mmCIF file of C-alpha atoms and ligand atoms in Angstrom:
data_model
loop_
_atom_site.group_PDB
_atom_site.id
_atom_site.type_symbol
_atom_site.label_atom_id
_atom_site.label_comp_id
_atom_site.label_asym_id
_atom_site.label_seq_id
_atom_site.Cartn_x
_atom_site.Cartn_y
_atom_site.Cartn_z
ATOM 1 C CA MET A 1 12.385 -24.819 7.096
ATOM 2 C CA TYR A 2 15.962 -26.112 8.053
ATOM 3 C CA SER A 3 17.030 -26.749 4.401
ATOM 4 C CA LYS A 4 15.588 -22.941 3.480
ATOM 5 C CA LEU A 5 18.077 -21.962 6.094
ATOM 6 C CA ALA A 6 20.970 -23.805 4.717
ATOM 7 C CA LEU A 7 19.917 -22.452 1.497
ATOM 8 C CA ALA A 8 20.052 -18.591 2.354
ATOM 9 C CA ALA A 9 22.887 -19.204 4.428
ATOM 10 C CA LEU A 10 24.638 -20.665 1.396
ATOM 11 C CA LEU A 11 23.934 -17.846 -0.720
ATOM 12 C CA LEU A 12 25.010 -15.236 1.927
ATOM 13 C CA ALA A 13 28.369 -17.186 1.975
ATOM 14 C CA THR A 14 28.513 -16.898 -1.579
ATOM 15 C CA ALA A 15 27.499 -13.324 -1.415
ATOM 16 C CA GLU A 16 29.981 -12.508 1.439
ATOM 17 C CA ALA A 17 33.214 -14.370 -0.925
ATOM 18 C CA ARG A 18 32.382 -11.804 -3.119
ATOM 19 C CA PHE A 19 32.518 -8.762 -0.891
ATOM 20 C CA GLY A 20 36.385 -9.131 -0.460
ATOM 21 C CA GLN A 21 36.730 -7.469 -3.757
ATOM 22 C CA GLU A 22 35.664 -4.303 -2.876
ATOM 23 C CA GLN A 23 38.521 -4.287 -0.005
ATOM 24 C CA SER A 24 40.992 -5.574 -2.396
ATOM 25 C CA VAL A 25 40.597 -2.464 -4.379
ATOM 26 C CA ALA A 26 40.880 -0.164 -1.637
ATOM 27 C CA ASN A 27 43.905 -1.728 -0.365
ATOM 28 C CA ILE A 28 45.643 -1.211 -3.935
ATOM 29 C CA ILE A 29 44.302 2.442 -4.157
ATOM 30 C CA SER A 30 45.502 2.948 -0.251
ATOM 31 C CA SER A 31 48.866 1.654 -1.417
ATOM 32 C CA LEU A 32 49.282 4.809 -3.544
ATOM 33 C CA SER A 33 49.958 7.321 -0.417
ATOM 34 C CA ASN A 34 53.278 8.257 -2.023
ATOM 35 C CA PHE A 35 51.109 10.275 -4.565
ATOM 36 C CA GLY A 36 48.821 13.316 -3.918
ATOM 37 C CA ASN A 37 49.041 15.527 -1.085
ATOM 38 C CA PRO A 38 48.879 13.724 2.246
ATOM 39 C CA GLY A 39 45.873 12.111 3.147
ATOM 40 C CA VAL A 40 44.636 12.356 -0.394
ATOM 41 C CA ALA A 41 45.307 8.460 -1.162
ATOM 42 C CA PRO A 42 43.847 6.995 2.071
ATOM 43 C CA THR A 43 40.619 9.407 1.436
ATOM 44 C CA LEU A 44 39.801 7.707 -2.054
ATOM 45 C CA ALA A 45 40.764 4.374 -1.002
ATOM 46 C CA GLY A 46 38.287 4.918 2.126
ATOM 47 C CA SER A 47 35.814 5.732 -0.863
ATOM 48 C CA THR A 48 36.299 2.931 -3.230
ATOM 49 C CA PRO A 49 34.342 0.252 -1.313
ATOM 50 C CA GLY A 50 31.053 2.222 -1.869
ATOM 51 C CA VAL A 51 31.220 2.534 -5.218
ATOM 52 C CA LEU A 52 31.251 -0.925 -5.491
ATOM 53 C CA LEU A 53 28.422 -1.874 -3.142
ATOM 54 C CA ALA A 54 25.078 -3.178 -4.733
ATOM 55 C CA GLY A 55 23.334 0.235 -3.783
ATOM 56 C CA ALA A 56 25.844 2.411 -5.583
ATOM 57 C CA ASN A 57 25.071 3.837 -9.339
ATOM 58 C CA ALA A 58 27.387 1.782 -11.884
ATOM 59 C CA CYS A 59 28.966 4.936 -13.082
ATOM 60 C CA ASP A 60 30.589 6.313 -9.660
ATOM 61 C CA LYS A 61 33.287 3.756 -9.790
ATOM 62 C CA LEU A 62 34.095 5.368 -13.147
ATOM 63 C CA THR A 63 33.704 9.077 -11.471
ATOM 64 C CA LEU A 64 35.972 7.753 -8.977
ATOM 65 C CA ALA A 65 38.777 6.440 -10.981
ATOM 66 C CA ASP A 66 38.940 9.807 -12.942
ATOM 67 C CA ARG A 67 39.411 11.283 -9.614
ATOM 68 C CA ILE A 68 41.850 8.897 -8.462
ATOM 69 C CA VAL A 69 44.318 10.035 -11.473
ATOM 70 C CA SER A 70 43.396 13.620 -11.340
ATOM 71 C CA GLU A 71 44.263 14.040 -7.499
ATOM 72 C CA LEU A 72 47.279 11.548 -7.381
ATOM 73 C CA GLY A 73 48.699 12.373 -10.922
ATOM 74 C CA ASN A 74 49.134 9.825 -13.767
ATOM 75 C CA ASP A 75 52.305 8.106 -12.747
ATOM 76 C CA LYS A 76 51.786 4.582 -14.111
ATOM 77 C CA ALA A 77 51.568 3.077 -10.674
ATOM 78 C CA VAL A 78 48.302 5.240 -9.994
ATOM 79 C CA ILE A 79 46.880 4.237 -13.512
ATOM 80 C CA ASP A 80 47.311 0.927 -12.858
ATOM 81 C CA ALA A 81 45.310 1.354 -9.700
ATOM 82 C CA ALA A 82 42.814 2.999 -11.355
ATOM 83 C CA LYS A 83 42.282 0.806 -13.837
ATOM 84 C CA LYS A 84 41.956 -2.233 -11.233
ATOM 85 C CA LEU A 85 38.984 0.300 -10.417
ATOM 86 C CA VAL A 86 37.425 0.530 -13.608
ATOM 87 C CA ALA A 87 37.765 -3.172 -14.077
ATOM 88 C CA ALA A 88 36.580 -4.195 -10.666
ATOM 89 C CA GLU A 89 33.226 -6.247 -9.915
ATOM 90 C CA LYS A 90 30.460 -4.544 -8.240
ATOM 91 C CA ASN A 91 27.929 -5.977 -6.269
ATOM 92 C CA PHE A 92 24.107 -6.388 -6.860
ATOM 93 C CA ASN A 93 21.811 -7.993 -4.484
ATOM 94 C CA PRO A 94 21.293 -11.430 -5.949
ATOM 95 C CA PHE A 95 18.062 -11.647 -3.982
ATOM 96 C CA ALA A 96 16.656 -8.666 -6.011
ATOM 97 C CA VAL A 97 18.105 -9.042 -9.605
ATOM 98 C CA SER A 98 20.092 -11.301 -11.352
ATOM 99 C CA ILE A 99 22.234 -9.418 -13.408
ATOM 100 C CA PRO A 100 24.485 -6.668 -12.981
ATOM 101 C CA SER A 101 24.306 -2.882 -13.895
ATOM 102 C CA ILE A 102 27.061 -1.237 -16.110
ATOM 103 C CA CYS A 103 27.407 2.605 -16.638
ATOM 104 C CA SER A 104 25.854 3.985 -19.916
ATOM 105 C CA ASP A 105 27.263 7.259 -19.707
ATOM 106 C CA PRO A 106 29.585 7.321 -22.630
ATOM 107 C CA ALA A 107 31.612 10.120 -20.983
ATOM 108 C CA LEU A 108 32.622 8.189 -18.694
ATOM 109 C CA PRO A 109 35.695 7.358 -17.615
ATOM 110 C CA ALA A 110 36.966 10.539 -18.677
ATOM 111 C CA THR A 111 40.665 9.597 -18.461
ATOM 112 C CA GLN A 112 42.138 8.735 -21.393
ATOM 113 C CA GLU A 113 44.145 6.212 -19.961
ATOM 114 C CA LEU A 114 41.247 4.376 -18.034
ATOM 115 C CA ARG A 115 38.771 4.031 -21.063
ATOM 116 C CA GLY A 116 38.371 0.753 -23.228
ATOM 117 C CA ILE A 117 38.675 -1.279 -19.945
ATOM 118 C CA VAL A 118 35.583 -3.240 -19.032
ATOM 119 C CA PRO A 119 34.413 -4.768 -15.449
ATOM 120 C CA LEU A 120 34.472 -8.329 -13.950
ATOM 121 C CA VAL A 121 31.209 -9.353 -13.275
ATOM 122 C CA ASP A 122 29.971 -12.479 -11.008
ATOM 123 C CA PRO A 123 31.006 -15.609 -12.525
ATOM 124 C CA ALA A 124 27.193 -16.943 -11.636
ATOM 125 C CA VAL A 125 25.416 -14.756 -14.349
ATOM 126 C CA THR A 126 25.342 -16.216 -17.783
ATOM 127 C CA GLY A 127 27.616 -14.736 -20.244
ATOM 128 C CA ALA A 128 30.342 -14.026 -17.456
ATOM 129 C CA ASP A 129 33.108 -16.096 -18.659
ATOM 130 C CA VAL A 130 33.073 -14.030 -21.987
ATOM 131 C CA GLU A 131 32.735 -11.118 -20.342
ATOM 132 C CA ASN A 132 35.185 -11.628 -17.538
ATOM 133 C CA ALA A 133 38.230 -12.888 -20.165
ATOM 134 C CA ASN A 134 37.306 -9.404 -22.048
ATOM 135 C CA SER A 135 37.708 -7.664 -18.584
ATOM 136 C CA ALA A 136 41.582 -9.153 -18.061
ATOM 137 C CA THR A 137 42.373 -8.297 -21.843
ATOM 138 C CA SER A 138 41.132 -4.929 -21.480
ATOM 139 C CA LEU A 139 43.433 -3.694 -18.544
ATOM 140 C CA THR A 140 46.485 -4.586 -21.072
ATOM 141 C CA THR A 141 44.887 -3.678 -24.229
ATOM 142 C CA PRO A 142 41.846 -1.660 -24.565
ATOM 143 C CA PHE A 143 39.190 -2.407 -26.587
ATOM 144 C CA ALA A 144 38.295 0.272 -29.038
ATOM 145 C CA ASN A 145 35.999 2.888 -26.928
ATOM 146 C CA ASP A 146 35.424 6.107 -28.914
ATOM 147 C CA GLY A 147 32.365 7.971 -28.239
ATOM 148 C CA LEU A 148 31.203 4.673 -26.411
ATOM 149 C CA SER A 149 30.278 3.935 -23.090
ATOM 150 C CA VAL A 150 31.688 0.656 -20.756
ATOM 151 C CA ALA A 151 28.223 -0.593 -21.769
ATOM 152 C CA ASP A 152 28.768 0.059 -25.065
ATOM 153 C CA ILE A 153 32.090 -1.458 -25.251
ATOM 154 C CA VAL A 154 31.062 -4.619 -23.218
ATOM 155 C CA LYS A 155 28.279 -5.261 -25.392
ATOM 156 C CA ALA A 156 30.397 -4.679 -28.451
ATOM 157 C CA ASN A 157 32.626 -6.961 -27.303
ATOM 158 C CA GLY A 158 29.538 -10.453 -26.523
ATOM 159 C CA PHE A 159 28.474 -9.686 -23.288
ATOM 160 C CA SER A 160 24.795 -8.346 -23.013
ATOM 161 C CA ASN A 161 23.403 -9.852 -20.242
ATOM 162 C CA PHE A 162 23.516 -6.726 -17.698
ATOM 163 C CA THR A 163 21.298 -3.250 -17.034
ATOM 164 C CA ALA A 164 22.700 -0.336 -18.720
ATOM 165 C CA GLN A 165 22.721 2.356 -15.951
ATOM 166 C CA SER A 166 22.962 6.533 -16.519
ATOM 167 C CA SER A 167 24.668 8.893 -14.318
ATOM 168 C CA SER A 168 21.401 9.788 -12.889
ATOM 169 C CA GLY A 169 20.578 6.568 -12.250
ATOM 170 C CA SER A 170 18.096 5.359 -14.772
ATOM 171 C CA THR A 171 18.259 1.791 -16.322
ATOM 172 C CA THR A 172 17.841 -0.215 -19.197
ATOM 173 C CA ALA A 173 17.120 -3.818 -19.511
ATOM 174 C CA PRO A 174 19.059 -5.321 -21.695
ATOM 175 C CA ALA A 175 17.100 -5.982 -25.179
ATOM 176 C CA ALA A 176 17.950 -9.295 -25.560
ATOM 177 C CA GLY A 177 16.171 -11.847 -23.737
ATOM 178 C CA ASN A 178 12.828 -9.821 -22.984
ATOM 179 C CA ASN A 179 11.083 -9.463 -25.891
ATOM 180 C CA ASN A 180 8.206 -12.226 -25.191
ATOM 181 C CA ASN A 181 7.573 -10.110 -22.151
ATOM 182 C CA ASN A 182 5.409 -7.206 -22.875
ATOM 183 C CA ASN A 183 2.720 -8.458 -21.080
ATOM 184 C CA ASN A 184 4.276 -7.725 -17.937
ATOM 185 C CA ASN A 185 3.507 -3.799 -18.147
ATOM 186 C CA ASN A 186 0.475 -3.804 -16.790
ATOM 187 C CA GLY A 187 0.464 -3.459 -13.050
ATOM 188 C CA ASN A 188 4.050 -2.334 -13.041
ATOM 189 C CA ASN A 189 3.370 0.571 -10.734
ATOM 190 C CA GLY A 190 2.176 -1.969 -7.951
ATOM 191 C CA ASN A 191 5.545 -2.307 -7.840
ATOM 192 C CA ASN A 192 6.612 1.044 -6.740
ATOM 193 C CA GLY A 193 5.490 0.246 -3.008
ATOM 194 C CA ASN A 194 8.247 -2.400 -2.302
ATOM 195 C CA THR A 195 10.455 -0.450 -0.406
ATOM 196 C CA GLY A 196 8.843 -1.661 2.698
ATOM 197 C CA ALA A 197 8.037 -5.091 2.168
ATOM 198 C CA VAL A 198 11.912 -5.572 1.274
ATOM 199 C CA THR A 199 13.428 -8.059 3.670
ATOM 200 C CA SER A 200 16.570 -8.974 1.789
ATOM 201 C CA THR A 201 18.963 -11.017 3.985
ATOM 202 C CA VAL A 202 22.018 -9.485 2.087
ATOM 203 C CA THR A 203 23.217 -5.555 2.868
ATOM 204 C CA SER A 204 25.212 -4.187 0.325
ATOM 205 C CA ALA A 205 27.296 -2.718 3.046
ATOM 206 C CA ALA A 206 29.362 -5.546 4.235
ATOM 207 C CA PRO A 207 29.602 -9.138 4.981
ATOM 208 C CA ALA A 208 30.115 -7.853 8.715
ATOM 209 C CA ALA A 209 26.676 -6.212 8.720
ATOM 210 C CA THR A 210 25.046 -8.773 8.582
ATOM 211 C CA SER A 211 23.818 -11.615 10.495
ATOM 212 C CA GLU A 212 23.533 -14.816 8.601
ATOM 213 C CA ALA A 213 21.648 -17.058 10.734
ATOM 214 C CA ALA A 214 18.932 -14.791 12.159
ATOM 215 C CA ASP A 215 18.357 -12.432 8.972
ATOM 216 C CA ALA A 216 18.198 -15.729 6.985
ATOM 217 C CA GLY A 217 14.943 -16.459 9.668
ATOM 218 C CA ASN A 218 13.256 -13.523 8.825
ATOM 219 C CA GLY A 219 13.064 -12.282 5.648
ATOM 220 C CA ASN A 220 13.167 -15.842 3.510
ATOM 221 C CA ASP A 221 9.937 -16.104 2.151
ATOM 222 C CA ASN A 222 9.553 -12.372 1.155
ATOM 223 C CA ASN A 223 12.657 -12.926 -1.106
ATOM 224 C CA GLY A 224 11.055 -14.714 -3.810
ATOM 225 C CA ASP A 225 7.980 -12.142 -4.101
ATOM 226 C CA ASN A 226 10.599 -9.387 -4.425
ATOM 227 C CA ASN A 227 12.933 -11.736 -7.295
ATOM 228 C CA ASP A 228 9.265 -11.633 -8.983
ATOM 229 C CA ASN A 229 8.594 -7.975 -8.767
ATOM 230 C CA ASN A 230 11.820 -6.821 -10.096
ATOM 231 C CA GLY A 231 11.583 -9.382 -13.014
ATOM 232 C CA ASN A 232 8.586 -7.247 -14.151
ATOM 233 C CA ASN A 233 10.372 -3.781 -13.519
ATOM 234 C CA ASN A 234 13.021 -4.944 -15.774
ATOM 235 C CA ASP A 235 10.769 -6.161 -18.622
ATOM 236 C CA ASP A 236 8.984 -2.917 -18.550
ATOM 237 C CA ASN A 237 12.014 -0.927 -18.884
ATOM 238 C CA SER A 238 13.085 -2.764 -22.240
ATOM 239 C CA ASN A 239 9.808 -2.095 -23.315
ATOM 240 C CA ASN A 240 8.803 1.329 -22.571
ATOM 241 C CA GLY A 241 12.121 2.813 -20.614
ATOM 242 C CA ASN A 242 9.475 4.633 -18.531
ATOM 243 C CA ASP A 243 10.399 6.345 -15.544
ATOM 244 C CA ASN A 244 8.339 4.665 -13.311
ATOM 245 C CA ALA A 245 9.836 1.520 -13.732
ATOM 246 C CA ASN A 246 12.743 3.016 -13.474
ATOM 247 C CA THR A 247 11.857 4.786 -9.902
ATOM 248 C CA GLY A 248 10.375 1.333 -8.691
ATOM 249 C CA ASN A 249 13.762 -0.226 -9.831
ATOM 250 C CA ASP A 250 15.942 2.515 -7.871
ATOM 251 C CA ASN A 251 13.899 0.927 -4.787
ATOM 252 C CA ASN A 252 14.063 -2.193 -5.106
ATOM 253 C CA SER A 253 17.585 -2.596 -6.021
ATOM 254 C CA ASN A 254 20.089 -0.861 -3.163
ATOM 255 C CA GLY A 255 20.145 -4.366 -1.490
ATOM 256 C CA VAL A 256 20.222 -3.237 2.009
ATOM 257 C CA GLN A 257 18.729 -4.942 4.826
ATOM 258 C CA LYS A 258 15.161 -3.356 5.813
ATOM 259 C CA SER A 259 14.146 -3.279 9.267
ATOM 260 C CA THR A 260 11.344 -5.102 10.461
ATOM 261 C CA LEU A 261 9.663 -1.923 12.225
ATOM 262 C CA ALA A 262 6.906 -0.833 10.629
ATOM 263 C CA GLY A 263 7.304 2.451 8.648
ATOM 264 C CA ALA A 264 10.953 2.924 9.458
ATOM 265 C CA ASP A 265 13.038 3.090 6.556
ATOM 266 C CA PHE A 266 16.856 3.291 7.124
ATOM 267 C CA GLY A 267 17.573 4.106 3.438
ATOM 268 C CA LEU A 268 21.081 3.376 2.508
ATOM 269 C CA CYS A 269 22.501 2.122 6.222
ATOM 270 C CA VAL A 270 22.002 -0.849 8.378
ATOM 271 C CA PRO A 271 21.671 0.480 11.621
ATOM 272 C CA THR A 272 22.840 -2.290 13.764
ATOM 273 C CA MET A 273 25.547 -2.241 16.440
ATOM 274 C CA SER A 274 28.387 -4.873 17.325
ATOM 275 C CA PHE A 275 30.575 -5.797 20.371
ATOM 276 C CA VAL A 276 33.904 -6.956 19.786
ATOM 277 C CA GLY A 277 37.002 -7.710 21.383
ATOM 278 C CA GLY A 278 40.345 -6.656 20.351
ATOM 279 C CA ARG A 279 39.483 -4.102 17.825
ATOM 280 C CA GLY A 280 42.355 -1.800 16.457
ATOM 281 C CA ASN A 281 45.141 -2.302 19.291
ATOM 282 C CA ARG A 282 43.169 -3.528 22.049
ATOM 283 C CA LYS A 283 43.600 -6.703 23.910
ATOM 284 C CA ALA A 284 41.194 -9.709 22.663
ATOM 285 C CA THR A 285 39.614 -9.085 26.180
ATOM 286 C CA GLU A 286 38.851 -5.440 25.378
ATOM 287 C CA PHE A 287 35.172 -5.153 23.810
ATOM 288 C CA THR A 288 34.079 -2.160 22.142
ATOM 289 C CA PHE A 289 31.094 -1.428 20.367
ATOM 290 C CA LEU A 290 31.067 0.086 16.676
ATOM 291 C CA PRO A 291 28.406 0.388 14.340
ATOM 292 C CA LYS A 292 28.318 -2.716 12.083
ATOM 293 C CA ASP A 293 27.170 -1.372 8.262
ATOM 294 C CA PRO A 294 30.687 0.293 7.548
ATOM 295 C CA LEU A 295 28.620 3.647 5.635
ATOM 296 C CA VAL A 296 27.413 4.153 9.372
ATOM 297 C CA ALA A 297 30.951 3.188 11.047
ATOM 298 C CA LYS A 298 32.976 5.729 8.870
ATOM 299 C CA GLY A 299 35.308 7.588 10.355
ATOM 300 C CA GLN A 300 33.944 6.604 13.567
ATOM 301 C CA GLN A 301 36.437 4.891 16.166
ATOM 302 C CA GLU A 302 35.350 1.784 18.395
ATOM 303 C CA ALA A 303 33.966 3.161 21.819
ATOM 304 C CA LEU A 304 33.920 1.296 25.252
ATOM 305 C CA ASN A 305 30.681 3.370 25.648
ATOM 306 C CA PRO A 306 27.442 2.555 23.869
ATOM 307 C CA ASN A 307 26.208 5.552 24.144
ATOM 308 C CA ILE A 308 28.668 7.169 21.620
ATOM 309 C CA ILE A 309 28.047 4.589 18.888
ATOM 310 C CA THR A 310 24.546 4.903 19.338
ATOM 311 C CA ASN A 311 24.502 9.040 19.233
ATOM 312 C CA ARG A 312 26.380 8.583 15.831
ATOM 313 C CA ILE A 313 24.203 5.782 14.207
ATOM 314 C CA CYS A 314 21.358 8.596 14.603
ATOM 315 C CA ASP A 315 23.282 11.370 13.509
ATOM 316 C CA GLN A 316 24.193 9.291 10.173
ATOM 317 C CA LEU A 317 20.569 8.423 9.709
ATOM 318 C CA THR A 318 20.576 11.929 8.320
ATOM 319 C CA ASN A 319 24.151 12.199 7.535
ATOM 320 C CA VAL A 320 24.958 9.922 4.842
ATOM 321 C CA CYS A 321 21.506 7.057 5.387
ATOM 322 C CA GLN A 322 18.645 8.954 3.847
ATOM 323 C CA ALA A 323 16.497 7.312 6.297
ATOM 324 C CA ASN A 324 12.873 8.776 6.653
ATOM 325 C CA GLN A 325 11.466 10.354 9.945
ATOM 326 C CA ALA A 326 10.049 6.830 11.346
ATOM 327 C CA ALA A 327 13.611 5.398 11.271
ATOM 328 C CA LYS A 328 15.219 8.427 12.712
ATOM 329 C CA THR A 329 12.701 8.614 15.786
ATOM 330 C CA ALA A 330 12.971 5.371 16.517
ATOM 331 C CA CYS A 331 16.661 5.746 16.775
ATOM 332 C CA LEU A 332 16.104 8.633 19.117
ATOM 333 C CA ASP A 333 13.892 6.453 20.932
ATOM 334 C CA ALA A 334 15.876 3.784 21.378
ATOM 335 C CA LYS A 335 19.197 5.577 21.993
ATOM 336 C CA ALA A 336 17.191 7.087 25.271
ATOM 337 C CA GLN A 337 16.354 3.396 25.748
ATOM 338 C CA ILE A 338 20.451 2.014 25.942
ATOM 339 C CA GLN A 339 21.091 4.961 27.976
ATOM 340 C CA ALA A 340 18.606 4.384 30.648
ATOM 341 C CA LEU A 341 19.799 0.522 30.433
ATOM 342 C CA GLY A 342 23.234 1.371 31.476
ATOM 343 C CA THR A 343 24.608 -1.713 30.413
ATOM 344 C CA LYS A 344 27.740 -2.359 28.254
ATOM 345 C CA ASP A 345 27.986 -5.936 27.336
ATOM 346 C CA ALA A 346 27.079 -8.153 24.345
ATOM 347 C CA SER A 347 23.157 -7.784 25.241
ATOM 348 C CA THR A 348 23.333 -3.969 24.773
ATOM 349 C CA ALA A 349 24.382 -4.371 21.195
ATOM 350 C CA GLN A 350 21.546 -6.759 20.716
ATOM 351 C CA LYS A 351 18.944 -4.825 22.460
ATOM 352 C CA TRP A 352 20.124 -2.012 20.275
ATOM 353 C CA ASN A 353 19.573 -4.186 17.102
ATOM 354 C CA GLU A 354 16.225 -5.295 18.026
ATOM 355 C CA LEU A 355 14.962 -2.069 19.470
ATOM 356 C CA LEU A 356 15.311 -0.732 15.539
ATOM 357 C CA GLY A 357 14.069 -3.868 13.748
ATOM 358 C CA PHE A 358 17.134 -6.030 13.348
ATOM 359 C CA ALA A 359 16.593 -8.632 16.443
ATOM 360 C CA GLY A 360 19.134 -11.775 16.087
ATOM 361 C CA THR A 361 22.079 -10.093 14.243
ATOM 362 C CA ASP A 362 25.044 -11.194 15.400
ATOM 363 C CA VAL A 363 26.661 -8.890 17.443
ATOM 364 C CA SER A 364 30.135 -10.826 17.681
ATOM 365 C CA GLN A 365 31.332 -9.507 14.379
HETATM 366 C C1 NAG B 1 21.452 -13.659 -17.821
HETATM 367 O O1 NAG B 1 21.830 -13.965 -16.200
HETATM 368 C C2 NAG B 1 21.105 -14.545 -15.753
HETATM 369 C C3 NAG B 1 21.248 -14.935 -14.282
HETATM 370 O O2 NAG B 1 22.558 -16.029 -14.675
HETATM 371 C C4 NAG B 1 20.082 -15.891 -16.324
HETATM 372 O O3 NAG B 1 19.098 -16.497 -15.313
HETATM 373 C C5 NAG B 1 19.411 -14.982 -17.456
HETATM 374 O O4 NAG B 1 19.004 -16.425 -17.918
HETATM 375 C C6 NAG B 1 20.662 -14.387 -18.205
HETATM 376 N N1 NAG B 1 19.771 -14.007 -19.575
HETATM 377 C C7 NAG B 1 20.141 -13.857 -20.833
HETATM 378 C C8 NAG B 1 19.365 -13.450 -21.878
HETATM 379 O O5 NAG B 1 21.594 -14.668 -21.142
HETATM 380 C C1 NAG B 2 6.988 3.710 -3.203
HETATM 381 C C2 NAG B 2 8.089 3.948 -2.615
HETATM 382 O O1 NAG B 2 8.568 3.749 -1.685
HETATM 383 N N1 NAG B 2 9.071 5.214 -3.537
HETATM 384 C C3 NAG B 2 10.209 5.953 -2.937
HETATM 385 C C4 NAG B 2 11.459 5.334 -3.917
HETATM 386 O O2 NAG B 2 12.450 5.589 -3.754
HETATM 387 C C5 NAG B 2 12.409 7.474 -3.735
HETATM 388 C C6 NAG B 2 13.883 7.969 -3.912
HETATM 389 O O3 NAG B 2 14.171 7.885 -2.465
HETATM 390 C C7 NAG B 2 11.252 8.040 -3.057
HETATM 391 O O4 NAG B 2 11.559 9.334 -3.448
HETATM 392 C C8 NAG B 2 10.060 7.255 -3.655
HETATM 393 O O5 NAG B 2 9.115 7.557 -2.170
#
């Protein structure tokens, strides 16, 4: 058991190390504040991490790169920043899939200066050395791209170990490597139910949204099962391209940590809360509450009063998370309990997380 935990912790550490790049691209975009209307560059920068998360569509970052140029202009600094986004690595949940997804929409990116650039991929993926060298080259010397999607260009230049994803979200597994797997088509429909069972320890939202040790304890055993199912889905895609398989895939691959509450699906979000000292310009001894998941926290100031944050989290379940009714009901119930409790310390955040099925989440970061 210990070694399993240690392994999960190691995998998380690796996954977390890779999350930093989302923020580094966001920083590059936010440095463009001299361009466009006031406030536009920070808004675009704020949208950047979201399109690089495991749950995002692979085409979203290309659409955002186009927007950066259309809203901030085509000064070289803007183009260079948008290129970095096109070339950026998009996360994937290593517990759910073993290969990245790349956009297969030939219309994207629309901006000519951004075309012919291919993305970085996780160095752990077989073939990544070729792709990552290509990505670096493409920033200065774009590849031939006429009528081609980024996925086409990537493939034409020697890397095919990825899932092609259209703007609408449907996916096609790579042709290579799956040809022997026709038998896996049977039973594919059974995979559609995975949402409830997935207990991935990696949240696509951010490293801060995950509690390493405790999550590892919760989710470990199920991870293996999910990996197997995902394998089947991919194989089925390559053979049939059928829609049922794709639906199943979407549910499995969003990579968001699931609640242990039966029936509660928090959708794209992990609704946990932290209690941290020294946030913003506060003294190190002044502790505040904040949602851990950046998607939930977006636009929210840290608060001394936990009820502000619980209220926000419950609102966000409808606004951005696509949570189900059971999750929303659990949230309102937990909100009332926290209010009744009246405490304002780490135990308050811990209690909240526990009430929503994320017991053991590290509230200190
Ligand atoms: C794709 O990469 C994964 C992860 O490294 C590896 O397990 C798999 O064998 C690779 N597939 C092909 C066809 O190279
Ligand atoms: C079985 C299952 O949970 N399917 C869901 C997959 O995701 C879609 C879109 O979010 C839902 O509509 C399905 O119910």
